[in-house]
Amino acid sequence: MLLATRISVTSSIHSLLKRTPRSLSSPKQSLSKSSACQLWSSSFSFCTRSLHKSTSTAPSLSYSCSSLSAPSMAAAAAVDPPPIGVNPLLQDFEFPPFDVVEAKHVCPGIRAILKKLEEDLVELERRVEPSWPKLVEPLEKIVDRLSLVWGIVNHLKSVKDSPELRSAIEEVQPEKVKFQLRLGQSKPIYNAFKTIQESPDWQSLNDARKRIVEAQIKEAILNGVSLEDDKRDQFNKIEQELKRLSQKFEENVLDATKKFEKLITDKKEIEGLPATALGLAAQKAVSKGYENATAENGPWIITLDAPSFMSVMQHARNRSLREEVYRAYVARASSGDLDNTVIIEQILKLRLEKAKLLNYNNYAEVSMATKMATVEKAEELLEKLRTASWNAAVQDMDDIKNFSKNQGAVEADNLNHWDINFWSERLRESKFDINEEELRPFFSLPKVMHGLFNLANKLFGIDIEPADGLAPVWNNDVRFYRVKDSSGSPIAYFYFDPYARPSEKRGGAWMDEVVGRSSVLARDGASARLPVAHMVCNQTPPVGKKPSLMTFREVETVFHEFGHALQHMLTKQDEGLVSGIRGIEWDAVELPSQFMENWCYHRDTLMSIAKHYETGESLPEEVYLKLLAARTFRAGSLSLRQIRFASLDLELHTKYVPGGTESIYDVDQRVSERTQVIPPLAEDRFLCGFTHIFAGGYAAGYYSYKWAEVLSADAFSSFEDAGLEDSKAVKETGNKFRETILALGGGKAPLEVFVEFRGREPSPEALLRHNGLSPVSASA
């Protein structure tokens, strides 16, 4: 998932995850997977925080590449530097001072930046001319300045949350939004872009510059530039309130998740939980004051954090425990002081009002204005995939019922949501003789990362090396890496924060930019500022002296987020407003991430990472073949889950009437009749935790996961066509992928980029084939 914390000149979304704890499972996974940016499992969101994406341009402090090969971020470039030691946000730095920024620095730092940016904007408006040097370049500098500093603050809120940091952000955010609106609604800037578009020189501009001009015009309109007086004031109030509500929504989900803790002292109650889960639960108990807690003897604390939650759902034989934990999960943030129900109603009401002010029929039309799809085309794709998935999902449920009955399960004739994952896991173990927990020793984090980096070298000709110590980090577990091209020259950097920290870190997995590639912001004689990214996951941390031993779905998640990072880091686009992940239509942005997941099933790749952490033994060949066979296990059910979320999202943003006779939960039940073989519980409040669409960048855009999945599966099929065992062909195809999908950024329309790589327009056939689904299956 892509998480965009950037401040956009407009209210649209563009740069990356994800963000949001967000990301559901992709239907293509055999194991119910936590795809880095999707919701997965019966009715829960795993990666719930997804991208706060910001399309356009976000103000951020300028930072550029130094001759040292590291980006030199001059946060003070446009601000008189304060005395040393006063505020790290305002000092000159090569990499963000994540280790020393505190809540007390936020308000004075952001206000100082905003003051200077306002002066810069006034000067730009006074002297603006319809030319690149007099319009776009100074605009990019304004947009980039605050993006860096706001990105630091927002990132820390995601990975090192505290009441003090929340309070500081809440205090200064309205001022930031006010400046964002002021910039996005600047008529002198808008008129200058219009003049460029209407000039005789328009056709002489390259694709990237045309895309920038077109995007700025469109986003200015979506940001209310054409509104006058009272309507503009109303629009701005709506934007401020939407930002406040989204932040509160997300905080409620995090707090509700942290609030649930179940202490267990009787080992019989957690029978079936694997050693890794018991160790994690005991570790949690120790952190809560039970100093003598052990994995063997307890006590244990169960939480709603993904590693703990999914272990209970998949392995706990205690059905009442599964039910209690499941009900707690789907009821998160739906009662008391943390109830998100009213917030959802307010968000939907304000989004509809915003759409009407902009002369759209509904908010989905606003969202689609900056995407590849239209509402109609998105609905058409979802229905096509629903039809192909339905019969398979019905068969999945029949198989689970029959299997549980044969195993003597008393609940076999009345399976409920808290039974599905448990019995499907037992069925998968029986059918494919694969025990996911027994595979963990073969997937230690160091070996997985080593194999992933080798794959990147093979496909894209890059080398990745540790650079720990070069950049400050926010937690001792965070790693820092340097990316080099074939000549040995640095081309990018990235941070990697792998482990769950429920007390301070959002759930899910995401990637976001720290800074993007830009020629305008280059310094010290460099041709361009180098891109820097961060990848954040929430996988099982090391327990005792063992390294982090990963589930297969956690491996897929790392590959997914790395795909996002590659598109940001391997861009060759020097126009900063459309480099890397910036400027790419939201429904195409998951292409590289989902593409990379396919390599987890490639034999040579998997065997290179699957080494026993103690003995070095390779994963047995027969186990690999079983993993491959299990890839399409319950593909129909997993596909329908994604379709439920996407269809519900579109329904709420097209037809739903806030305050009408039908509640948001009524809509969910109605949509689920056609997208779920077993409908949600009547008391299911999944929507109260759906951060993707209420606190992330996926409002009226969750369909993007399926849309991009079509693109990514078709792109991977190009490697299949070339021959996955033909190393020369793989290398040539990988280079072509790098030079198109990864290199061109938002400087070219995504459909054109895809055609340039694939030689034709995308087809859903590869996706259906990979999932073992037939396009002609009957629908419900």
XYZ file of C-alpha atoms in Angstrom, residues 165-432:
268
model
C 2.416 14.465 18.964
C -1.266 14.037 18.146
C -2.106 17.228 19.991
C 0.605 19.203 18.197
C -0.481 17.993 14.772
C -4.126 18.689 15.572
C -3.219 22.231 16.599
C -1.219 23.155 13.507
C -2.999 21.101 10.837
C -5.712 23.725 10.145
C -2.987 26.249 9.360
C -1.304 23.802 7.015
C -4.608 23.019 5.280
C -5.353 26.748 4.988
C -2.068 27.293 3.174
C -2.679 24.235 1.005
C -6.036 25.647 -0.061
C -4.571 29.089 -0.610
C -1.955 27.587 -2.912
C -4.378 25.295 -4.714
C -6.858 28.110 -5.312
C -4.337 30.636 -6.622
C -5.887 32.207 -9.703
C -2.640 33.777 -10.950
C -1.014 30.316 -10.966
C -4.092 28.673 -12.495
C -4.334 31.299 -15.217
C -0.637 30.949 -16.030
C -1.062 27.190 -16.532
C -4.107 27.831 -18.732
C -2.057 30.251 -20.808
C 0.653 27.630 -21.334
C -1.937 25.080 -22.427
C -3.504 27.506 -24.907
C -0.245 28.846 -26.302
C 1.182 28.002 -29.771
C 4.127 26.329 -28.002
C 1.914 23.718 -26.320
C 2.675 20.973 -28.827
C 6.403 21.455 -28.386
C 6.252 20.448 -24.714
C 7.292 16.900 -23.868
C 4.832 14.398 -22.377
C 5.903 15.002 -18.785
C 5.448 18.762 -18.985
C 2.074 18.410 -20.681
C 0.991 16.043 -17.907
C 2.089 18.531 -15.263
C 0.147 21.385 -16.860
C -2.978 19.291 -17.374
C -2.828 17.915 -13.838
C -2.360 21.346 -12.252
C -5.342 22.743 -14.143
C -7.542 19.794 -13.268
C -6.485 19.748 -9.640
C -6.960 23.478 -9.249
C -10.534 23.072 -10.431
C -11.050 20.163 -8.030
C -9.582 22.335 -5.320
C -12.191 25.044 -5.859
C -10.248 27.620 -7.858
C -13.370 28.465 -9.880
C -15.573 28.987 -6.834
C -16.357 32.495 -5.716
C -16.840 34.118 -2.328
C -19.385 32.218 -0.207
C -19.014 28.971 -2.130
C -15.243 29.068 -1.796
C -15.545 29.745 1.928
C -17.939 26.818 2.241
C -15.583 24.595 0.246
C -12.636 25.528 2.454
C -14.589 24.841 5.630
C -15.516 21.423 4.248
C -11.868 20.643 3.473
C -10.756 21.651 6.956
C -13.436 19.569 8.589
C -12.725 16.543 6.383
C -9.062 16.630 7.389
C -10.019 16.834 11.055
C -12.552 14.015 10.803
C -10.190 11.711 8.922
C -7.483 12.210 11.532
C -9.953 11.516 14.336
C -11.259 8.427 12.530
C -7.772 6.992 12.261
C -6.887 7.773 15.860
C -10.064 6.062 17.045
C -9.163 2.896 15.124
C -5.663 2.860 16.581
C -6.920 3.494 20.114
C -9.682 0.891 19.837
C -7.179 -1.668 18.569
C -4.816 -0.942 21.453
C -7.643 -0.967 23.989
C -8.479 -4.657 23.612
C -6.241 -6.935 25.673
C -7.308 -10.372 26.836
C -5.243 -11.901 29.623
C -5.140 -15.700 29.572
C -3.673 -17.784 32.387
C -5.013 -21.253 31.487
C -3.071 -22.848 28.633
C -6.096 -24.918 27.665
C -7.803 -21.716 26.515
C -5.162 -21.104 23.850
C -4.623 -24.670 22.741
C -3.587 -24.822 19.090
C -1.712 -21.532 19.008
C 1.757 -22.031 17.509
C 4.943 -21.399 19.476
C 5.541 -18.099 17.685
C 2.146 -16.756 18.710
C 2.591 -17.946 22.298
C 5.969 -16.261 22.464
C 4.484 -13.032 21.152
C 1.593 -13.203 23.640
C 3.996 -13.826 26.526
C 6.214 -10.989 25.332
C 3.170 -8.724 25.425
C 2.394 -9.890 28.960
C 5.924 -9.075 30.086
C 5.536 -5.565 28.670
C 2.376 -5.195 30.768
C 4.053 -6.065 34.025
C 3.885 -9.868 34.118
C 7.633 -10.182 34.411
C 7.736 -13.980 34.650
C 5.516 -14.650 31.630
C 6.858 -17.332 29.281
C 5.654 -18.879 26.046
C 5.341 -22.259 27.766
C 3.601 -21.284 30.991
C 2.108 -17.845 30.402
C 0.379 -15.724 31.254
C -0.435 -14.570 27.734
C -2.071 -11.426 26.388
C -4.062 -11.582 23.148
C -4.518 -8.328 21.204
C -6.174 -7.169 17.990
C -2.795 -6.454 16.427
C -2.554 -8.445 13.185
C 0.019 -11.114 14.198
C -1.904 -11.884 17.395
C -5.377 -11.605 15.880
C -4.696 -13.832 12.889
C -2.990 -16.492 15.005
C -6.160 -16.803 17.072
C -8.410 -16.854 14.024
C -6.389 -19.507 12.237
C -5.169 -21.725 15.054
C -7.081 -21.383 18.351
C -9.135 -24.527 18.977
C -11.118 -22.645 21.592
C -14.136 -21.564 19.563
C -15.406 -19.170 22.209
C -12.027 -17.384 22.190
C -12.165 -17.093 18.401
C -15.664 -15.653 18.625
C -14.738 -13.148 21.329
C -11.677 -11.890 19.458
C -13.491 -11.798 16.115
C -16.440 -9.844 17.514
C -14.046 -7.404 19.148
C -12.249 -6.913 15.843
C -15.308 -6.195 13.706
C -16.667 -3.901 16.414
C -13.528 -1.763 16.714
C -14.181 1.966 17.024
C -17.950 1.500 16.988
C -18.948 2.405 20.551
C -18.339 4.870 23.355
C -15.880 7.719 22.954
C -14.181 5.933 20.054
C -17.336 5.416 17.963
C -16.663 6.257 14.311
C -20.281 5.885 13.140
C -21.140 9.577 13.355
C -17.756 10.489 11.865
C -18.463 8.299 8.829
C -21.838 9.963 8.332
C -20.235 13.391 8.567
C -17.453 12.474 6.137
C -19.890 11.102 3.555
C -22.167 14.131 3.940
C -19.287 16.599 3.500
C -17.842 14.719 0.526
C -21.218 14.864 -1.190
C -21.502 18.608 -0.467
C -18.009 19.103 -1.861
C -18.944 17.217 -5.030
C -22.074 19.330 -5.519
C -20.080 22.549 -5.095
C -17.778 21.339 -7.876
C -20.788 20.501 -10.080
C -20.424 16.721 -9.830
C -23.304 14.377 -9.063
C -21.458 12.503 -6.325
C -18.060 12.143 -4.720
C -17.143 9.092 -6.811
C -17.155 11.313 -9.901
C -14.744 13.691 -8.151
C -12.474 10.779 -7.301
C -12.564 9.373 -10.838
C -11.594 12.727 -12.335
C -7.955 11.904 -11.536
C -8.023 8.153 -12.262
C -7.800 5.849 -15.265
C -11.293 4.443 -14.755
C -14.778 5.897 -14.669
C -17.463 4.836 -12.191
C -19.079 2.750 -14.907
C -15.861 1.007 -15.935
C -14.910 0.288 -12.324
C -18.333 -1.228 -11.665
C -18.095 -3.229 -14.894
C -14.740 -4.733 -13.879
C -15.948 -5.556 -10.369
C -19.032 -7.300 -11.727
C -16.960 -9.279 -14.237
C -14.643 -10.454 -11.468
C -17.553 -11.104 -9.095
C -19.189 -13.335 -11.674
C -15.954 -15.244 -12.217
C -15.419 -15.657 -8.462
C -18.886 -16.564 -7.170
C -19.158 -20.276 -7.925
C -15.599 -20.851 -6.753
C -16.401 -19.093 -3.466
C -19.547 -21.189 -2.981
C -17.452 -24.321 -3.558
C -14.882 -23.041 -1.058
C -17.561 -22.838 1.614
C -18.943 -26.277 0.786
C -15.454 -27.737 1.033
C -14.903 -26.183 4.464
C -18.293 -27.397 5.729
C -17.709 -30.939 4.501
C -14.183 -31.052 5.881
C -15.173 -29.749 9.316
C -18.053 -32.229 9.439
C -15.695 -35.091 8.610
C -13.443 -33.888 11.425
C -16.356 -34.144 13.842
C -16.766 -30.406 14.403
C -19.962 -29.721 16.316
C -20.260 -26.389 14.519
C -20.015 -27.951 11.039
C -23.674 -27.318 10.198
C -23.559 -23.779 11.545
C -20.181 -22.347 10.593
C -19.760 -18.706 11.478
C -17.173 -16.061 10.620
C -14.867 -17.015 13.481
C -14.821 -20.593 12.183
C -13.938 -19.951 8.548
C -10.251 -19.105 8.926
C -9.710 -21.869 11.474
C -11.225 -24.631 9.373
C -9.893 -23.328 6.078
C -6.400 -23.460 7.604
C -7.001 -27.063 8.712
C -8.310 -27.916 5.241
C -5.315 -26.312 3.580
C -2.957 -28.250 5.842
C -4.794 -31.459 5.002
C -5.114 -30.831 1.278
C -1.619 -29.575 0.619
